[in-house]
GROMACS .gro file of C-alpha atoms in nm:
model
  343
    1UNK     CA    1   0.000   0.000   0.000
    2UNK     CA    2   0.110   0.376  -0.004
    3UNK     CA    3   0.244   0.494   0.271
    4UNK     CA    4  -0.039   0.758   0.276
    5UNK     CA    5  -0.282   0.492   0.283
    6UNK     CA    6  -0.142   0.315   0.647
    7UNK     CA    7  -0.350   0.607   0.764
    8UNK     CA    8  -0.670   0.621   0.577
    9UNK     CA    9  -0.987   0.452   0.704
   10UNK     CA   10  -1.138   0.402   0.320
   11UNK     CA   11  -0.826   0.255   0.195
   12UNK     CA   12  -0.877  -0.048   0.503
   13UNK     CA   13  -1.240  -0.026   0.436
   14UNK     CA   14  -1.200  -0.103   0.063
   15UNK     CA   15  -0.914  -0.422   0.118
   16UNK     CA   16  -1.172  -0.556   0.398
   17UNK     CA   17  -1.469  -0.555   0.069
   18UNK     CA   18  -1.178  -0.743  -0.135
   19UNK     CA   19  -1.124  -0.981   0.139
   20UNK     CA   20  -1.493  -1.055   0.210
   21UNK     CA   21  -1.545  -1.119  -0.134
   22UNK     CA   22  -1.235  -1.350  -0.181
   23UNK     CA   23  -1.359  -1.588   0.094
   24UNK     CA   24  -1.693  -1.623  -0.052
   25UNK     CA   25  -1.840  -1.421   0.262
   26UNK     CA   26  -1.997  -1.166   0.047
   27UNK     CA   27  -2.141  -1.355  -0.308
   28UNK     CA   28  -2.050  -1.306  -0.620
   29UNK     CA   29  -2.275  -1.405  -0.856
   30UNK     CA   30  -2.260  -1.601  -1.206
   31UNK     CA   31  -2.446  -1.541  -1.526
   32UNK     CA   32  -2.438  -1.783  -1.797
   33UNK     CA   33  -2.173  -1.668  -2.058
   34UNK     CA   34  -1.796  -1.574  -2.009
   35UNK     CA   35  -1.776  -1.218  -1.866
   36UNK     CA   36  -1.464  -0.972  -1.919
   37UNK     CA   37  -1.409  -0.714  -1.634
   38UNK     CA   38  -1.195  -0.443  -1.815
   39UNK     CA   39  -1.134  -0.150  -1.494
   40UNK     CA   40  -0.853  -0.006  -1.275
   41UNK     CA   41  -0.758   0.131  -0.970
   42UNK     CA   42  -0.739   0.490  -1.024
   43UNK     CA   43  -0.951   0.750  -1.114
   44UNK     CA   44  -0.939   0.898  -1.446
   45UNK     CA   45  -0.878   0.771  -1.785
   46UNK     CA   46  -0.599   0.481  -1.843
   47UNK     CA   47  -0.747   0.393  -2.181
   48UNK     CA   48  -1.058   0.173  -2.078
   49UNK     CA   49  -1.253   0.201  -2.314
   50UNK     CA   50  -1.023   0.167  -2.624
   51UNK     CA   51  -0.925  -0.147  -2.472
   52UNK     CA   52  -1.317  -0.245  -2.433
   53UNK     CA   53  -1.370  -0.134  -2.804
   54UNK     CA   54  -1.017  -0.348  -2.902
   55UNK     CA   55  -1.166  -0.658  -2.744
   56UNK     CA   56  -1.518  -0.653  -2.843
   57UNK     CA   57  -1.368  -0.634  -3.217
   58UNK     CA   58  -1.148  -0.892  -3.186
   59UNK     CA   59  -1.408  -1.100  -3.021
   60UNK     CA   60  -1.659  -1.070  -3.260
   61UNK     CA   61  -1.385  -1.175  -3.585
   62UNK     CA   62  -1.394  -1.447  -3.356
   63UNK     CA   63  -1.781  -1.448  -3.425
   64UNK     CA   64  -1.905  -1.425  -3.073
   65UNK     CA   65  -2.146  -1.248  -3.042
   66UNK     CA   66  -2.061  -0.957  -2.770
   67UNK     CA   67  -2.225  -0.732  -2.512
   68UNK     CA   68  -2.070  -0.463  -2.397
   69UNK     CA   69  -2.247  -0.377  -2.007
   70UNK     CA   70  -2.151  -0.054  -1.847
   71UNK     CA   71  -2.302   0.189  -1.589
   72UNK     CA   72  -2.320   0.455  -1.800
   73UNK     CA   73  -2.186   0.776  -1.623
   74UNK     CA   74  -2.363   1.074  -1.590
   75UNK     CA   75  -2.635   0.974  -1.825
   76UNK     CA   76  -2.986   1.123  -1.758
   77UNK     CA   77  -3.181   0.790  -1.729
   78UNK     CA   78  -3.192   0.571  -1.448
   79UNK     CA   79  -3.248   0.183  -1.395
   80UNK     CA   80  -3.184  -0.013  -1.726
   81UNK     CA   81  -3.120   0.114  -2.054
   82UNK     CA   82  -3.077  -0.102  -2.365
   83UNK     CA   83  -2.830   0.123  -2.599
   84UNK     CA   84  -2.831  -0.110  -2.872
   85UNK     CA   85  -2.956  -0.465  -2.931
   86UNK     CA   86  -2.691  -0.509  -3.181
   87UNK     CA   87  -2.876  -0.432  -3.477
   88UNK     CA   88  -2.984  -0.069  -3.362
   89UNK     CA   89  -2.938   0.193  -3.173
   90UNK     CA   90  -3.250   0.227  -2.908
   91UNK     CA   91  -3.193   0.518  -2.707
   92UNK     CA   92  -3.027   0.813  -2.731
   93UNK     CA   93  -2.688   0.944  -2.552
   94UNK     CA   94  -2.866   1.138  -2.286
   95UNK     CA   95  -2.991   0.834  -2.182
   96UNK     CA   96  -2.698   0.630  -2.227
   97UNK     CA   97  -2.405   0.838  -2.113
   98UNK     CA   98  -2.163   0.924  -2.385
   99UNK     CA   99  -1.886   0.611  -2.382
  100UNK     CA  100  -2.193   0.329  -2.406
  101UNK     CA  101  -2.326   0.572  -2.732
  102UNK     CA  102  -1.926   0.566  -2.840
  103UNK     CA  103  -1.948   0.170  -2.812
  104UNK     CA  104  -2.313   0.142  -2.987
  105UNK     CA  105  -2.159   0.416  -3.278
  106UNK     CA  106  -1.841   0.246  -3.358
  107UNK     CA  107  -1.975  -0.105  -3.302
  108UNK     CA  108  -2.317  -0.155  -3.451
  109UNK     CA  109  -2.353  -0.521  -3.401
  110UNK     CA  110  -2.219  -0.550  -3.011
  111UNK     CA  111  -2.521  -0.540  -2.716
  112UNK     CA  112  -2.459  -0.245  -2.535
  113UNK     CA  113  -2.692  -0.217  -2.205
  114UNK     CA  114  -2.598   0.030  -1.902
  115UNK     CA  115  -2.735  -0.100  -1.593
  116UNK     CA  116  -2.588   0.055  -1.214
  117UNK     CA  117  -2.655  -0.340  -1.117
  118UNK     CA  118  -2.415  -0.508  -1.329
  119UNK     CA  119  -2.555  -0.824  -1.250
  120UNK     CA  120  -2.924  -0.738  -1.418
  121UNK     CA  121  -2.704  -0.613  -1.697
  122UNK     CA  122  -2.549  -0.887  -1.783
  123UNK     CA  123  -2.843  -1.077  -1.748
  124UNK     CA  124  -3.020  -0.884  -2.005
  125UNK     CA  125  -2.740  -0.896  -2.193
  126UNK     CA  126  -2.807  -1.252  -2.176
  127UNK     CA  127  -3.139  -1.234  -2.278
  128UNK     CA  128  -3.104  -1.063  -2.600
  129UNK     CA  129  -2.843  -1.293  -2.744
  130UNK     CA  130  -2.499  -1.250  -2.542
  131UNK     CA  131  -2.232  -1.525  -2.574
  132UNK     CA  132  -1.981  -1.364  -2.382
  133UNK     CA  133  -1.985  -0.990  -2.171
  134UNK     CA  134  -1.753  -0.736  -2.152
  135UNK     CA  135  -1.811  -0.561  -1.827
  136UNK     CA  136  -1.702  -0.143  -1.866
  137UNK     CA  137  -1.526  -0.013  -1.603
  138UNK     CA  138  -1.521  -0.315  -1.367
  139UNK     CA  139  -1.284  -0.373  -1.120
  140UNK     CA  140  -1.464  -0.238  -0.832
  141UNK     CA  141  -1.806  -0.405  -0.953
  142UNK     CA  142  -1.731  -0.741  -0.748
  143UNK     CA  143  -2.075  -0.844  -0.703
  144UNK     CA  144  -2.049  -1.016  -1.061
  145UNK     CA  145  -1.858  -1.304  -1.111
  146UNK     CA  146  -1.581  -1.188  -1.371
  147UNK     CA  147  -1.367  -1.512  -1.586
  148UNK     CA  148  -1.108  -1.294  -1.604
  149UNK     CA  149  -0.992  -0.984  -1.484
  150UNK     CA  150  -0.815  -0.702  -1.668
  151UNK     CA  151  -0.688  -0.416  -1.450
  152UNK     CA  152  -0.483  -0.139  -1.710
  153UNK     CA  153  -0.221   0.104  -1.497
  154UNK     CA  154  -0.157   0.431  -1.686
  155UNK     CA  155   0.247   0.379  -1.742
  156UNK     CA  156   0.253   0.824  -1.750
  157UNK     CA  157   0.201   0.808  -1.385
  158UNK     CA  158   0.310   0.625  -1.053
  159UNK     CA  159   0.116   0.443  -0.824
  160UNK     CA  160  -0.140   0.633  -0.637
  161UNK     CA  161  -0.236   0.668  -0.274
  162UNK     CA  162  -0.621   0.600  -0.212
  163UNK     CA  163  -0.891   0.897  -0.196
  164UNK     CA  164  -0.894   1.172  -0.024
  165UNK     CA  165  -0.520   1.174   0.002
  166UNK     CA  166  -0.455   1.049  -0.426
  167UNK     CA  167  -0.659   0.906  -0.715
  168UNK     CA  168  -0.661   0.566  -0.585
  169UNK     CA  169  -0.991   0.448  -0.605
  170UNK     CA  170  -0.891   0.136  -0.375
  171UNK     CA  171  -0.533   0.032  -0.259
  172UNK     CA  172  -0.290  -0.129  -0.527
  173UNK     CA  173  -0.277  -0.448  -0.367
  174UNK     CA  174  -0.630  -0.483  -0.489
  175UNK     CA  175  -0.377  -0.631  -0.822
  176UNK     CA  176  -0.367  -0.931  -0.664
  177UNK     CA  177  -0.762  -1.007  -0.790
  178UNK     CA  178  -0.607  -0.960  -1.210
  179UNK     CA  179  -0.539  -1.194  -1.429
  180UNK     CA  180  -0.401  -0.950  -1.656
  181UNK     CA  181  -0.212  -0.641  -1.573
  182UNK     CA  182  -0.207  -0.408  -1.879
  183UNK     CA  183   0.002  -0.079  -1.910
  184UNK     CA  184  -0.150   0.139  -2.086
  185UNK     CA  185   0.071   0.419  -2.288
  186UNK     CA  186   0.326   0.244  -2.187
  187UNK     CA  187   0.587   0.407  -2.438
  188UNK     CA  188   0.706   0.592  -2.104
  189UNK     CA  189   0.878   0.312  -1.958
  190UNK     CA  190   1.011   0.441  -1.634
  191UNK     CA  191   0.689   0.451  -1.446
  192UNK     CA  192   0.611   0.119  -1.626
  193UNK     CA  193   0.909  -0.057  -1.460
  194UNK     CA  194   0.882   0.118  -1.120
  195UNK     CA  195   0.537   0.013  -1.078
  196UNK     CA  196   0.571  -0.336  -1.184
  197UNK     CA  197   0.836  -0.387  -0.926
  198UNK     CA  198   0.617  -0.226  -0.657
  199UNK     CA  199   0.338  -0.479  -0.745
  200UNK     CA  200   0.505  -0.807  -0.841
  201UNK     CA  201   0.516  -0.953  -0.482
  202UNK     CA  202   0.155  -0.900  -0.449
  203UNK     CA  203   0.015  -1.077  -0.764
  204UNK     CA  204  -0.139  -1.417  -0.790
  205UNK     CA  205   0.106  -1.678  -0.966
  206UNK     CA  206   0.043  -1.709  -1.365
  207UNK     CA  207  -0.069  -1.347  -1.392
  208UNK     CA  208  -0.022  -1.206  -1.729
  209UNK     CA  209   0.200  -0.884  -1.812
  210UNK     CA  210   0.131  -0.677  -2.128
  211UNK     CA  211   0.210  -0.319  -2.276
  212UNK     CA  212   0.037  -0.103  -2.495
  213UNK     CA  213   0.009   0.219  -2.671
  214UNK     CA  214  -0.222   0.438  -2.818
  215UNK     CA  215  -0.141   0.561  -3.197
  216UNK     CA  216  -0.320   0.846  -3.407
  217UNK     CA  217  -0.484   0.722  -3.731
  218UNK     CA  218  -0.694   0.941  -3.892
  219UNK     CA  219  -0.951   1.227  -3.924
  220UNK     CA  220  -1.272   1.135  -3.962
  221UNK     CA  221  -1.494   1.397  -4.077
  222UNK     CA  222  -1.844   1.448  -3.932
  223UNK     CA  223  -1.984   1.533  -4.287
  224UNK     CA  224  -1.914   1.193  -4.381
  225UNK     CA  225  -1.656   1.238  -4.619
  226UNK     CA  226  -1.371   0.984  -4.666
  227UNK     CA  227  -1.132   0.988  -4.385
  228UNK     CA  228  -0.786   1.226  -4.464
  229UNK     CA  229  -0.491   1.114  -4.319
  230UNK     CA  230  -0.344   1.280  -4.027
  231UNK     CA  231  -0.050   1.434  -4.328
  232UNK     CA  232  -0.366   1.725  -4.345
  233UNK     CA  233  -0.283   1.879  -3.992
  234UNK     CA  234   0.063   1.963  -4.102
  235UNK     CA  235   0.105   2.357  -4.089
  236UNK     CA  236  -0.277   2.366  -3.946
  237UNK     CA  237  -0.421   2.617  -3.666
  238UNK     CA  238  -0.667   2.401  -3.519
  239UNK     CA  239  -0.912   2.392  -3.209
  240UNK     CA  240  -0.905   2.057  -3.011
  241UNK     CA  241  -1.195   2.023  -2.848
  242UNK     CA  242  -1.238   1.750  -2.566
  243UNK     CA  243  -1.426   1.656  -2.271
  244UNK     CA  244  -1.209   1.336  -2.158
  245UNK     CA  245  -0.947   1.277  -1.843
  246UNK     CA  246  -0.661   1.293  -2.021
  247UNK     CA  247  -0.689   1.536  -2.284
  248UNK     CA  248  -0.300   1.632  -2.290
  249UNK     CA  249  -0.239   1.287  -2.533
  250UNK     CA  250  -0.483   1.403  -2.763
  251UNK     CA  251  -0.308   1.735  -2.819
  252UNK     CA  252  -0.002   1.543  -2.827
  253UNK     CA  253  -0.118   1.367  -3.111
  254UNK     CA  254  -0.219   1.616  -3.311
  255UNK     CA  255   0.140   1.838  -3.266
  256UNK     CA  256   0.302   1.520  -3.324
  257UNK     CA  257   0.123   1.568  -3.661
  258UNK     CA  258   0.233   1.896  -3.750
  259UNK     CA  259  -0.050   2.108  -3.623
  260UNK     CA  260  -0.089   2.437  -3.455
  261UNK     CA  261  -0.339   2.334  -3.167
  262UNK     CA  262  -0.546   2.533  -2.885
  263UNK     CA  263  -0.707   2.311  -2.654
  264UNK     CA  264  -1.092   2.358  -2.525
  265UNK     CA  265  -1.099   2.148  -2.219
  266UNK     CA  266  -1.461   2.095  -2.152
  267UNK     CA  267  -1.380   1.851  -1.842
  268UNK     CA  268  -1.381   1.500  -1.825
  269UNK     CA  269  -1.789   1.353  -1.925
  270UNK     CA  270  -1.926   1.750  -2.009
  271UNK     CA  271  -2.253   1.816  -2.145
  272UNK     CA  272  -2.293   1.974  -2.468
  273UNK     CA  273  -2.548   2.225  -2.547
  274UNK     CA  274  -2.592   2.417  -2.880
  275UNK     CA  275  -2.502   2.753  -2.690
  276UNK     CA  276  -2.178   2.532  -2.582
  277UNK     CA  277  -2.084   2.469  -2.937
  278UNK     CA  278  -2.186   2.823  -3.116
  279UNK     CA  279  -1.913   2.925  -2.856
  280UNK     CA  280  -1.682   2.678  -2.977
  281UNK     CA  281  -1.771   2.739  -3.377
  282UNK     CA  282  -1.709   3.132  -3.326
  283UNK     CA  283  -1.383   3.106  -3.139
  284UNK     CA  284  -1.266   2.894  -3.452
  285UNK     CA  285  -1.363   3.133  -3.657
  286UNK     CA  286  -1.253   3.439  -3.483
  287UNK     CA  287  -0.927   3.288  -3.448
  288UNK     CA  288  -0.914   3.208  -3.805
  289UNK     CA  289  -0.826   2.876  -3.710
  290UNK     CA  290  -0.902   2.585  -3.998
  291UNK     CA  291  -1.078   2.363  -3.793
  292UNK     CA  292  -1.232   2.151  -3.477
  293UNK     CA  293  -1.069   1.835  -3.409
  294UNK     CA  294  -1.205   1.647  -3.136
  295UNK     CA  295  -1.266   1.293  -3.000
  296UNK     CA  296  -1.457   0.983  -3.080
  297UNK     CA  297  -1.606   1.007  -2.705
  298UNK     CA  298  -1.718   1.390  -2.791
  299UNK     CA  299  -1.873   1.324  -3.117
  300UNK     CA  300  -2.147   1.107  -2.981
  301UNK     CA  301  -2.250   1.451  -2.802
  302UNK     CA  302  -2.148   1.683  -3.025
  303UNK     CA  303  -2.206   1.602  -3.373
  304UNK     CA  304  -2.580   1.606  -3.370
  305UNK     CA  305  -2.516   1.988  -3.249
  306UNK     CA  306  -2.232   2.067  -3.466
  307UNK     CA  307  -2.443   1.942  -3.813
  308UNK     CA  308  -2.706   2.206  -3.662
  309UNK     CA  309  -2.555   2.441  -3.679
  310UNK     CA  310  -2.441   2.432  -4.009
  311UNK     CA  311  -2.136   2.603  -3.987
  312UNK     CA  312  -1.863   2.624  -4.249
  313UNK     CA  313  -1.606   2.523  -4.000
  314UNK     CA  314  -1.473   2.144  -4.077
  315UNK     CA  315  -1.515   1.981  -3.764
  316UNK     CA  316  -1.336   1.636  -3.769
  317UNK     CA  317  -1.296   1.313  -3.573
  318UNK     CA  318  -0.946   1.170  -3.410
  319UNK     CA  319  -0.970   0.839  -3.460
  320UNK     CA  320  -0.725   0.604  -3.315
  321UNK     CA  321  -0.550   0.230  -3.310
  322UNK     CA  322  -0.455   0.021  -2.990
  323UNK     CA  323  -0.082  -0.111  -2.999
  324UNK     CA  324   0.077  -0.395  -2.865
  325UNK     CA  325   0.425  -0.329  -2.743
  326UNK     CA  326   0.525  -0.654  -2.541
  327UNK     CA  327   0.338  -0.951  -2.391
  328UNK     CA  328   0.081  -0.993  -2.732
  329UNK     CA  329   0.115  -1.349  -2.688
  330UNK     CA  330   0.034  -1.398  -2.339
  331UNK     CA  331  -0.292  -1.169  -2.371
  332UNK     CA  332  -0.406  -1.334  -2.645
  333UNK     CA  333  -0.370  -1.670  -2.493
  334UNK     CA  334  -0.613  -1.535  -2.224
  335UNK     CA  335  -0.854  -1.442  -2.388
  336UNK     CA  336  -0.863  -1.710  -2.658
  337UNK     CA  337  -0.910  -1.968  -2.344
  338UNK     CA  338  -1.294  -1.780  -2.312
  339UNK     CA  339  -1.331  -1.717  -2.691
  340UNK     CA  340  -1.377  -2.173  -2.688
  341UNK     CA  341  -1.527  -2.166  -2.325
  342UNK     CA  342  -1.878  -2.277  -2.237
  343UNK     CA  343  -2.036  -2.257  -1.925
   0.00000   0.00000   0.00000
C-alpha cells in the first residue's frame, strides 16, 4: 500500500470488501456466458474504453457475439437502458451516457446495455443474445462473477495513494484479484518498470504482463466524407476540443502531426449544449483557425449539435489504433481460453 494509505480509514475499508469477497463471505454471482471485467484502480482515464472497443472487435472476428455492459456515467436515465440490441441503436446518448453511445456508434452489431446493477445487466445482456460480456469499467463491480480480470495502470504516472489523500480508487494491492495487468501508454517506460516492481510480490502466480500504446490514425470527418490522413494537420491552426481525463495525449497527437493546436478542455464527461458549441464554432472562426478536431467520445455529443448548426467550420474526428508493445502473446492466450469456453 502507499504509505499515505497506512493512515486512511477508506483505503482499510476497501481491502476488507476485497477480502470478504475473496472468501466467498460476500457472493459473487454467475451469469451464464464468459464475462470480461476491463477497470482499474485509479480514477481517471488509463485507456478503458479503447481497450473495451479493441476486445469486443477482436471477439466478434472471432464471431461471438458480444455485449458490452456498463453503468453509464452521468447519463440522464436511471435503472436499465438497452443502448443497442446489436442491430440498432434504441436510445439516445442522454440516456446512455456518452462512452456506451461511443461503443453502440463504432460497433453496430455488439449489445450495449448500461445498468448501475451489473448483475441485471449482464443478465439482459443474456437475454437478448450475449455469448460472452464485456463488463465497462469493472474492477470495483465485485458483485459479478468476472472469468477474467483485466486491470490497465496508466504507465505516465506512478502508483497512487487512495482517496482523499490520491486518485486511488482502492489500494494497489487490490492487483492481486487480475489476471491480466495491462500498461497502458506504456511508451514511457520508467513509471512502467517502477510500478511493476512495486506490485510483483503481491500478484497471484500465472498473472499475465502486457504493454500497450495508443497511436493516431486518422480524421474522420463528421460530414461523412472519406477519412484524410493525419499528413492534413501539417502547418494547421486548429481547435481541439475535448471533454475526456486525459486530454493532454490528444493534443499530443495532433502536434506530433504537424499542427498548430489550442485546446478547449470541456472537463472529463461534459454536457454539450448548442449555446456550448456556437461558442466553440465562433472562437474557430474568430481565431481564423481551420478547424475543430475532437474525439470519438465527444462526437457522440457533439455532432448532432455541430451538423445544426451548419457552420462552415470542418469539424473532424481523431480516430485512433490500440498497440501492442510486449506480452501480445500472453494476452491473447487469455482471452482465446474464453473465446472456446462454455459454461
Amino acid at each position: 500500500m502507499s504509505l499515505l494509505d497506512f493512515f486512511n480509514p477508506f483505503a482499510y475499508v476497501m481491502l476488507l470488501r476485497r477480502w470478504l469477497y475473496r472468501r466467498g463471505i460476500l457472493k459473487t454471482q454467475a451469469v451464464t456466458v464468459p464475462v470480461i471485467s476491463v477497470g482499474n484502480l485509479t480514477m481517471g482515464g488509463t485507456g478503458k474504453s479503447p481497450m473495451v472497443m479493441y476486445l469486443a472487435s477482436y471477439l466478434m472476428s472471432k464471431g461471438r457475439r458480444v455485449a458490452i455492459v456498463s453503468r453509464g456515467y452521468r447519463r440522464r436515465s436511471k435503472g436499465q437502458v438497452i443502448v443497442s440490441d446489436g442491430e440498432r441503436i434504441r436510445t439516445d446518448v442522454h440516456a446512455s451516457g456518452d462512452e456506451p453511445m461511443m461503443f453502440a456508434d463504432r460497433l453496430p452489431k455488439a449489445i450495449v446495455v448500461v445498468d448501475a446493477d451489473r448483475v441485471r445487466g449482464a443478465e439482459q445482456a443474456v437475454k437478448l443474445g450475449a455469448d460472452i460480456i464485456l463488463l465497462d469499467d469493472g474492477a470495483q463491480h465485485l458483485r459479478l462473477h468476472r472469468d477474467l480480470d483485466l486491470q490497465l495502470f496508466d504507465a505516465r504516472r506512478s502508483l497512487a495513494a487512495t482517496v482523499p489523500f490520491g486518485r486511488g480508487r482502492e489500494p494497489y494491492r487490490a492487483v492481486q484479484d487480475a489476471d491480466v495487468v495491462l500498461f497502458t501508454h506504456a511508451e514511457v517506460k520508467r513509471h512502467m518498470r517502477l510500478m511493476w516492481e512495486l506490485m510483483r510480490p503481491t500478484l497471484s502466480p500465472g498473472t499475465t504482463a502486457a504493454a500497450t500504446t495508443f497511436v493516431a490514425e486518422a480524421l474522420r470527418p463528421l460530414s461523412g466524407e472519406a477519412s484524410r490522413p493525419l499528413e492534413a494537420l501539417q502547418g494547421q491552426r486548429v481547435l481541439a476540443v475535448a471533454s475526456i481525463a486525459s486530454p493532454k495525449r490528444f493534443v499530443a497527437m495532433l502536434e506530433a502531426a504537424g499542427a498548430d493546436v489550442t485546446l478547449r478542455d470541456l472537463g472529463d464527461h461534459a454536457r454539450y449544449t448548442p449555446e456550448v458549441v456556437q461558442t466553440l464554432l465562433r472562437d474557430a472562426e474568430r481565431t481564423t483557425q481551420a478547424m475543430i478536431i475532437t474525439t470519438e467520445k465527444d462526437i457522440v455529443k457533439s455532432g448532432p449539435l455541430f451538423r445544426e448548426a451548419a457552420s462552415q467550420i470542418s469539424v473532424l474526428v481523431l480516430t485512433q489504433r490500440l498497440e501492442f508493445l510486449a506480452g501480445t502473446e500472453g494476452f491473447f492466450s487469455r482471452v482465446d481460453e474464453l473465446v472456446t469456453r462454455k459454461r
